[in-house]
Structure formats: structure tokens, C-alpha cells
Short mmCIF file of C-alpha atoms in Angstrom, two decimals:
data_model
loop_
_atom_site.label_atom_id
_atom_site.label_comp_id
_atom_site.label_asym_id
_atom_site.label_seq_id
_atom_site.Cartn_x
_atom_site.Cartn_y
_atom_site.Cartn_z
CA MET A 144 85.48 102.07 99.23
CA LEU A 145 86.43 105.26 99.21
CA SER A 146 85.33 107.95 96.61
CA THR A 147 83.38 111.45 95.42
CA ALA A 148 81.04 111.42 92.38
CA GLY A 149 82.97 110.21 88.85
CA SER A 150 86.51 109.84 90.89
CA PRO A 151 88.18 106.53 90.04
CA ALA A 152 88.09 102.97 90.44
CA ARG A 153 91.19 101.04 92.53
CA ARG A 154 94.43 101.23 92.02
CA ALA A 155 96.31 98.39 91.37
CA PRO A 156 98.62 97.17 94.55
CA LEU A 157 101.92 98.52 94.53
CA PRO A 158 104.04 94.29 95.52
CA ALA A 159 106.79 96.63 95.89
CA LEU A 160 106.08 99.15 97.87
CA THR A 161 104.87 96.10 99.91
CA GLY A 162 108.83 94.93 100.68
CA LEU A 163 109.91 97.82 101.01
CA ARG A 164 107.91 97.80 104.74
CA ALA A 165 109.63 94.48 105.58
CA LEU A 166 113.46 96.33 105.56
CA ALA A 167 112.27 99.98 106.69
CA ALA A 168 111.16 98.00 109.86
CA THR A 169 113.69 95.73 109.73
CA TRP A 170 116.64 98.54 109.81
CA VAL A 171 115.22 100.37 112.82
CA VAL A 172 115.21 96.48 115.04
CA LEU A 173 119.38 96.16 113.79
CA PHE A 174 119.22 100.14 114.77
CA HIS A 175 118.04 99.41 117.96
CA PHE A 176 119.92 96.06 118.97
CA ARG A 177 122.63 95.59 116.83
CA THR A 178 125.03 95.42 119.86
CA THR A 179 123.78 92.29 120.96
CA PHE A 180 123.55 90.52 116.96
CA GLU A 181 127.37 91.88 116.80
CA SER A 182 128.54 90.63 119.93
CA LEU A 183 126.95 86.93 118.45
CA ALA A 184 128.05 87.35 115.36
CA PRO A 185 131.37 89.22 115.16
CA TRP A 186 131.15 89.12 111.67
CA LEU A 187 127.95 90.78 111.04
CA ARG A 188 130.25 94.53 112.40
CA VAL A 189 131.30 95.15 108.68
CA PHE A 190 127.57 96.44 107.96
CA ASP A 191 128.01 98.27 111.34
CA GLU A 192 127.39 101.25 109.23
CA ILE A 193 124.61 100.66 108.41
CA PHE A 194 123.08 98.95 111.52
CA ARG A 195 123.65 102.77 112.98
CA ALA A 196 121.37 104.44 109.70
CA GLY A 197 118.47 101.75 110.97
CA TYR A 198 116.46 104.86 112.77
CA LEU A 199 116.63 106.25 109.20
CA GLY A 200 113.74 104.06 108.55
CA VAL A 201 111.35 106.23 109.58
CA ASP A 202 112.82 108.81 106.98
CA LEU A 203 111.41 105.68 103.97
CA PHE A 204 108.26 104.96 106.14
CA PHE A 205 107.17 108.66 106.41
CA PRO A 206 107.45 109.19 102.53
CA LEU A 207 106.35 104.98 101.29
CA SER A 208 102.68 106.07 103.38
CA GLY A 209 102.92 109.74 101.66
CA PHE A 210 103.21 108.09 98.19
CA VAL A 211 101.11 104.95 98.79
CA LEU A 212 97.85 106.95 100.77
CA ALA A 213 99.08 109.41 97.87
CA TYR A 214 98.05 106.69 94.93
CA ASN A 215 94.92 105.18 96.82
CA TYR A 216 93.37 108.67 97.66
CA ALA A 217 94.60 111.51 96.93
CA ASP A 218 91.78 111.82 92.63
CA ARG A 219 89.43 109.95 94.96
CA LEU A 220 89.45 112.86 97.70
CA ARG A 221 90.57 115.67 95.18
CA ALA A 222 86.77 117.33 96.53
CA TRP A 223 86.24 118.71 99.61
CA SER A 224 83.70 116.33 101.14
CA TRP A 225 83.44 115.46 105.19
CA ARG A 226 81.79 112.58 104.04
CA GLY A 227 84.50 111.15 102.10
CA SER A 228 87.38 113.13 104.82
CA MET A 229 85.31 110.87 107.46
CA ALA A 230 86.19 107.74 105.92
CA PHE A 231 89.64 107.93 105.00
CA TRP A 232 90.38 108.50 108.89
CA ARG A 233 88.72 105.96 109.79
CA ASN A 234 90.44 103.21 107.73
CA ARG A 235 93.51 104.81 108.93
CA VAL A 236 91.92 104.72 112.78
CA ALA A 237 91.48 100.34 111.69
CA ARG A 238 95.45 100.00 110.15
CA VAL A 239 97.04 101.72 112.71
CA TRP A 240 95.60 101.88 116.30
CA PRO A 241 94.01 98.52 117.45
CA ALA A 242 98.06 96.95 117.36
CA HIS A 243 99.82 100.50 118.73
CA VAL A 244 96.83 100.13 121.85
CA VAL A 245 97.69 96.82 122.50
CA THR A 246 101.00 96.98 122.59
CA LEU A 247 100.56 99.96 124.66
CA HIS A 248 98.85 97.38 127.47
CA ILE A 249 101.92 95.29 126.75
CA ASP A 250 104.19 97.67 128.16
CA LEU A 251 101.76 98.91 130.70
CA ILE A 252 101.16 95.68 132.36
CA THR A 253 104.61 94.92 131.69
CA SER A 254 105.69 98.47 133.86
CA LEU A 255 103.35 97.73 136.73
CA ALA A 256 105.22 94.31 136.90
CA LEU A 257 108.64 95.47 137.32
CA GLY A 258 108.23 98.90 138.51
CA ARG A 259 109.02 101.01 135.82
CA MET A 260 106.04 103.61 136.20
CA GLY A 261 106.73 107.17 136.14
CA VAL A 262 109.81 109.08 134.41
CA THR A 263 113.17 107.85 134.42
CA GLU A 264 116.96 110.03 134.19
CA GLY A 265 116.27 110.20 130.52
CA GLY A 266 113.57 111.16 130.79
CA HIS A 267 111.42 108.83 129.68
CA ARG A 268 107.43 108.84 130.53
CA ARG A 269 104.98 106.30 131.85
CA THR A 270 102.78 107.95 133.87
CA LEU A 271 98.73 108.52 133.30
CA SER A 272 98.70 111.96 130.76
CA ALA A 273 101.59 110.10 128.67
CA TYR A 274 99.24 107.02 129.13
CA LEU A 275 95.77 109.11 128.53
CA GLN A 276 97.90 110.73 125.13
CA ASN A 277 99.06 107.63 123.79
CA LEU A 278 95.35 106.19 123.49
CA VAL A 279 94.55 109.10 121.22
CA MET A 280 98.52 109.08 119.29
CA VAL A 281 99.65 112.88 120.73
CA GLN A 282 102.93 111.24 122.51
CA ASN A 283 104.77 113.65 121.44
CA TRP A 284 102.96 116.29 119.81
CA SER A 285 103.93 118.62 122.95
CA THR A 286 107.06 116.48 124.19
CA ASP A 287 110.58 115.50 122.97
CA ARG A 288 110.80 112.46 125.85
CA PRO A 289 109.34 109.13 124.49
CA SER A 290 106.60 106.71 126.71
CA PHE A 291 105.96 103.71 126.97
CA ASN A 292 106.58 101.69 123.77
CA GLY A 293 109.03 103.91 122.89
CA PRO A 294 108.93 103.54 118.79
CA ALA A 295 105.50 104.31 119.37
CA TRP A 296 106.28 108.39 118.66
CA SER A 297 105.97 108.28 115.05
CA ILE A 298 103.11 106.80 115.21
CA ALA A 299 101.55 109.66 116.39
CA SER A 300 104.14 111.31 113.72
CA GLU A 301 101.56 110.25 111.89
CA TRP A 302 98.06 110.31 113.31
CA PHE A 303 99.16 113.62 112.34
CA ALA A 304 100.03 113.69 108.99
CA TYR A 305 96.72 111.86 108.41
CA LEU A 306 94.79 115.15 109.66
CA TRP A 307 95.78 117.15 107.12
CA ALA A 308 95.84 114.40 104.88
CA PRO A 309 92.49 115.38 102.81
CA VAL A 310 93.93 119.34 103.46
CA LEU A 311 96.18 118.34 101.44
CA PHE A 312 94.69 115.87 98.82
CA LEU A 313 92.93 119.17 97.80
CA ALA A 314 95.40 121.10 98.10
CA THR A 315 98.41 119.05 95.72
CA ALA A 316 94.36 118.67 93.28
CA THR A 317 95.87 120.95 90.54
CA LEU A 318 99.12 119.23 89.65
CA ARG A 319 98.50 117.88 86.77
CA ARG A 320 101.86 117.62 85.61
CA ALA A 321 104.59 115.52 86.85
CA ARG A 322 107.02 118.93 87.04
CA SER A 323 104.86 120.67 88.98
CA ALA A 324 104.81 117.85 91.19
CA LEU A 325 108.45 116.93 91.36
CA LEU A 326 108.76 120.51 91.96
CA LEU A 327 106.82 120.11 95.08
CA ALA A 328 108.78 116.86 96.20
CA GLY A 329 111.82 119.46 96.58
CA LEU A 330 110.45 121.64 98.28
CA ALA A 331 109.56 119.73 101.08
CA TYR A 332 112.28 118.38 101.83
CA ALA A 333 114.29 121.92 101.32
CA ALA A 334 111.90 123.04 103.71
CA MET A 335 112.30 119.61 106.26
CA LEU A 336 115.83 120.52 106.00
CA ALA A 337 117.14 123.92 105.90
CA THR A 338 114.51 123.85 109.55
CA TYR A 339 117.06 121.29 110.53
CA LEU A 340 120.34 122.67 109.54
CA ALA A 341 119.06 125.91 111.33
CA PHE A 342 117.36 124.95 114.11
CA GLY A 343 119.30 121.43 114.78
CA LEU A 344 120.88 120.74 117.53
CA PRO A 345 123.66 118.60 117.87
CA ASN A 346 122.31 115.25 117.50
CA GLY A 347 120.74 116.45 114.36
CA ASN A 348 117.11 116.62 116.13
CA VAL A 349 114.28 119.29 116.76
CA GLU A 350 112.87 119.89 120.01
CA HIS A 351 109.39 120.59 119.34
CA MET A 352 109.01 120.87 116.04
CA PHE A 353 108.15 116.58 115.66
CA PHE A 354 105.79 118.48 112.23
CA VAL A 355 109.06 118.70 110.74
CA ARG A 356 109.79 115.52 109.39
CA ILE A 357 106.63 114.02 109.60
CA MET A 358 105.27 116.54 107.15
CA GLY A 359 108.40 117.16 105.85
CA GLU A 360 108.59 113.10 104.35
CA PHE A 361 104.98 111.87 104.30
CA ILE A 362 104.52 116.16 101.91
CA GLY A 363 107.45 115.04 99.84
CA GLY A 364 106.05 111.48 99.41
CA MET A 365 102.96 112.19 98.25
CA ALA A 366 104.32 114.57 95.90
CA LEU A 367 106.17 111.95 94.36
CA CYS A 368 104.00 109.66 94.10
CA LEU A 369 101.85 112.05 91.67
CA ALA A 370 104.80 112.93 89.46
CA TRP A 371 104.47 109.34 89.32
CA ILE A 372 100.95 108.96 88.37
CA ARG A 373 100.65 112.38 86.50
CA GLY A 374 103.58 110.75 83.67
CA GLY A 375 106.73 110.20 86.08
CA ARG A 376 107.25 106.39 85.06
CA SER A 377 110.48 106.82 84.21
CA LEU A 378 110.93 107.44 87.50
CA ALA A 379 111.74 103.84 87.66
CA ARG A 380 115.21 104.45 86.20
CA PHE A 381 116.68 105.70 88.96
CA VAL A 382 116.04 102.77 91.19
CA TRP A 383 118.44 101.46 91.63
CA PRO A 384 121.66 104.92 91.16
CA ALA A 385 119.64 105.57 94.66
CA VAL A 386 119.61 102.50 96.68
CA LEU A 387 123.33 102.13 95.52
CA THR A 388 123.59 106.39 96.40
CA VAL A 389 122.26 105.65 99.81
CA LEU A 390 123.95 102.07 100.84
CA ALA A 391 127.48 103.36 99.70
CA CYS A 392 126.69 107.03 101.65
CA VAL A 393 125.18 104.40 104.38
CA TRP A 394 128.68 102.64 104.35
CA PHE A 395 131.60 105.54 102.90
CA LEU A 396 130.47 108.52 104.42
CA PRO A 397 129.44 108.55 107.88
CA ALA A 398 128.63 112.30 108.10
CA THR A 399 125.66 111.64 106.32
CA HIS A 400 123.32 109.62 108.79
CA SER A 401 124.52 110.13 112.37
CA GLY A 402 121.64 111.59 113.39
CA HIS A 403 120.78 113.68 110.22
CA TYR A 404 118.15 113.26 108.14
CA TRP A 405 120.23 114.34 104.60
CA LEU A 406 119.66 111.61 102.72
CA ALA A 407 116.03 111.52 103.54
CA PRO A 408 114.78 112.76 99.84
CA LEU A 409 116.61 110.05 98.03
CA LEU A 410 115.06 107.88 100.24
CA GLY A 411 111.57 109.24 99.01
CA LEU A 412 113.05 108.99 95.27
CA ALA A 413 114.15 104.68 95.71
CA VAL A 414 110.71 104.92 97.45
CA ALA A 415 109.20 106.23 93.51
CA ALA A 416 111.83 104.20 91.59
CA LEU A 417 110.07 100.73 92.78
CA ALA A 418 106.43 101.91 92.63
CA PRO A 419 106.72 100.17 88.88
CA SER A 420 107.28 96.88 90.97
CA ALA A 421 109.93 96.74 87.89
CA GLY A 422 113.35 95.97 87.88
CA LEU A 423 115.84 92.90 89.64
CA PHE A 424 115.78 94.32 93.08
CA ALA A 425 111.54 95.66 93.01
CA ARG A 426 110.50 92.16 91.93
CA LEU A 427 112.52 90.50 94.90
CA LEU A 428 110.67 92.13 97.30
CA SER A 429 107.49 91.90 95.34
CA THR A 430 107.62 87.94 95.40
CA PRO A 431 105.00 85.83 98.09
CA PHE A 432 107.36 86.47 101.56
CA MET A 433 108.02 89.03 101.43
CA VAL A 434 104.50 90.79 100.82
CA ALA A 435 103.88 89.00 103.92
CA ALA A 436 106.62 90.23 106.07
CA GLY A 437 105.40 93.79 104.04
CA GLU A 438 102.03 93.69 105.82
CA ALA A 439 103.11 92.17 109.59
CA SER A 440 106.13 94.86 109.10
CA TYR A 441 104.28 97.42 111.39
CA CYS A 442 103.91 94.89 113.94
CA LEU A 443 107.19 93.84 113.74
CA TYR A 444 107.91 97.33 114.60
CA LEU A 445 105.63 97.86 117.06
CA THR A 446 106.84 94.25 119.45
CA HIS A 447 110.46 94.27 118.70
CA TYR A 448 111.57 96.92 121.54
CA LEU A 449 109.16 95.08 123.57
CA LEU A 450 111.26 92.31 123.38
CA ARG A 451 114.10 94.15 124.92
CA ASP A 452 115.10 92.76 128.04
CA ALA A 453 115.00 89.17 126.16
CA VAL A 454 116.62 90.16 123.66
CA ALA A 455 119.63 90.96 126.36
CA ALA A 456 118.35 87.83 128.36
CA LEU A 457 119.93 85.91 125.04
CA GLY A 458 122.48 87.70 123.81
CA HIS A 459 123.92 87.38 127.44
CA TRP A 460 123.45 83.56 127.07
CA GLY A 461 124.92 83.50 123.71
CA VAL A 462 128.40 85.33 123.70
CA VAL A 463 129.96 82.49 125.87
CA SER A 464 130.69 80.17 122.89
CA ALA A 465 130.10 80.00 119.06
CA TRP A 466 126.88 77.70 119.50
CA ARG A 467 125.17 79.02 121.80
CA ALA A 468 125.71 81.80 119.98
CA GLY A 469 124.00 80.29 116.09
CA VAL A 470 121.58 79.40 118.78
CA ALA A 471 120.68 82.12 120.22
CA LEU A 472 120.83 84.14 116.86
CA ILE A 473 118.44 82.10 115.37
CA ALA A 474 116.44 82.17 118.63
CA LEU A 475 116.02 86.10 118.13
CA VAL A 476 114.78 86.01 114.63
CA VAL A 477 112.15 83.25 115.45
CA MET A 478 110.74 85.69 117.76
CA PHE A 479 111.07 89.17 116.71
CA ALA A 480 108.51 87.21 113.86
CA ALA A 481 106.72 85.13 115.64
CA ALA A 482 105.81 88.47 117.64
CA ALA A 483 105.36 90.30 114.92
CA TRP A 484 103.16 87.69 113.55
CA THR A 485 100.79 86.40 116.51
CA LEU A 486 100.16 90.14 116.23
CA HIS A 487 99.52 90.67 112.70
CA ILE A 488 97.39 88.01 112.39
CA LEU A 489 95.61 88.06 116.12
CA VAL A 490 94.73 91.96 116.33
CA GLU A 491 95.85 93.73 113.23
CA VAL A 492 93.69 91.93 110.31
CA PRO A 493 90.26 91.09 112.22
CA ALA A 494 90.47 94.71 113.97
CA ARG A 495 91.12 96.17 110.59
CA ARG A 496 88.15 94.38 109.13
CA LEU A 497 85.42 95.52 112.04
CA LEU A 498 86.60 99.68 112.15
CA ARG A 499 87.12 100.86 108.22
CA ALA A 500 85.03 101.98 106.55
CA ARG A 501 83.58 101.01 103.62
#
């Protein structure tokens, strides 16, 4: 257990936030494969705007990561400790690196077999330098082009935030009031959105400034957690307004997403509001099934894009008739779940136990 002298005991788990991870990962999957799902089940097209906004699942993961890490570590690492920081980083490596490196090599082997190595017309990189960058999780630090397992760009961003986290815990140690922490959260999101407003491309992104998105949302999640811990537990009353506002904006106001990140602060607020695991929605997220799905959500995120050829094949096979479409939909769900759970059980869990610092 990480601690410094006089540090508090380990806090109780937050099951609703674990379940929320499953929703975030599923949202990303639906974003990437929405056309296949909608072609097999046309009735899903009514949810098309929600599926199109699925890239915001990452903007749910980033504040969620900051919130949970602040909840578990901020008060333990409120004084600088190289030993504590090294243990923190080792635990983060144990959490994200093993599954990432396995999926990296699955992509490498598949690409070698199918002749997909090199740089594509869209700039997707499968080169020696990209491979080495992926090994140390820095593949998007110097370029905006994806490489190997495309969704893993966010893992490199998370790793950047993890490296800074002990410093951030130290810097926020003086925040003793909920209002001060809420102000910091607001400033973090404001700085992020102002940067995107000033430098954003037509597609909503900012080139060569990957750290803006991760740090704005990671610090925002940290600060919201500190506000909740320091006496802002009434944030729970905002859960339904936050969730319903996000859904309404996604459904009726496509301009709030469509490649942009204006909904990011509401997503962070939803994380903080769900933390107490109280209320109907939070209790649903806290069920054993959702918690188990949340535990495997990282592996779902890492494996789903590797299955794109199988998804395309099932979509092409199933669109011929209604019964085929039903079989294909079931096969897609089973395939995604099986791949995620297999990686979770065979790699993520045992590797974390092996590498984790006490």
C-alpha cells in the first residue's frame, strides 16, 4: 500500500465509477463501428448522434482517471517522496503496460501477415520507430499520426499524466476547501477549451498539443475529486442533470460534439456526481455485472479495433437477411466480450499482480 508517514488508510472502492468505465469503452466501440451496427439493425439509427459522439468516451476516461487516482493517492502523496512516486509509477505501469504491449504485438504480427507495415496514405504508422515509441508509451508525444493499435494513443496520453501526477498531488495538497478545488477544475477545463477554440482545426483537434486534452481533463477530474472529498459531496445531486444534459446536447445539438469537446466539463461533473454510488443510475452501474464489465473495459478498449476486419466480414455477411443480421449482431457482441475478457484474465490481472508495488 502506498503511503507516507501519517497517511490515511485506503479508501472504500467506488463501484459506480468502475461500472462507468464499461459505458465509456462501449461508447468508443459504438463510435468506431456505428455503420456496421446500424446496417445490421436499422432501428439503431435513431441513436446515431449518440454513437457519433462516442469519441467523447475518451473524454470520460481522462477525468475518471484523474478522479480515481486523486481519490486513492492525493492525500497519501501530499508530501514529496521519491519512494512513493516510484511505487505510484510502477503501479501505473502494472495497470496499463502489459495489456498494451500484448495488443501492440498482435497488431504487429497481423500487419506483417497482411502486408500492412509502413506508413499508410492517412499517415497511420507501422514502422520501427513507431514500434519503439509504443513500447515505452510515447507514440503520440511528437506526432499526431496514429500507429499500430490506433486507440492506444490515449494510453500514451494517460502515461504523460501519470508521470506528472505526483507533482500534481503535491501542488494541490494545499486545497483544503471544496470551493477552491472546484475553481481549479473550472480553470483546467477553461484552459483546455480556450486552447481548442484558439488553435483548433476544422475537425476540432489541435496539432502537436496532445497534452492539452489529457491534462485539462485529468486535472479537472483530480480537482473535482478533491472538491468531493473536502466537503462537496452534494455534487451527487447533479448526477441526473449532468447525464441528461449530456444526452440532450448529443442528441439535439450536434454542434456541441461533431469533433469538438464542449461537453467535456459536463462529463467530468458526471464522474464526480456518480462517485457516491447513490441513486438509481449509480446503483445500476454498481451491480456485479457492470463492475465486472468495468474491470475488463480497458481490455475492451485495447482489443476492439484489432477486430475491425472480423467486424467488416460479419457486417457484410449479415446484411443479406434479417436472420443473418441477428446472428451477426450476437456474434459481434460475443466476439468483443470474449476478446476483452480473455485479455483481462490471461494478461491484465496476472501481470498487475506480478508487477504491482506493495
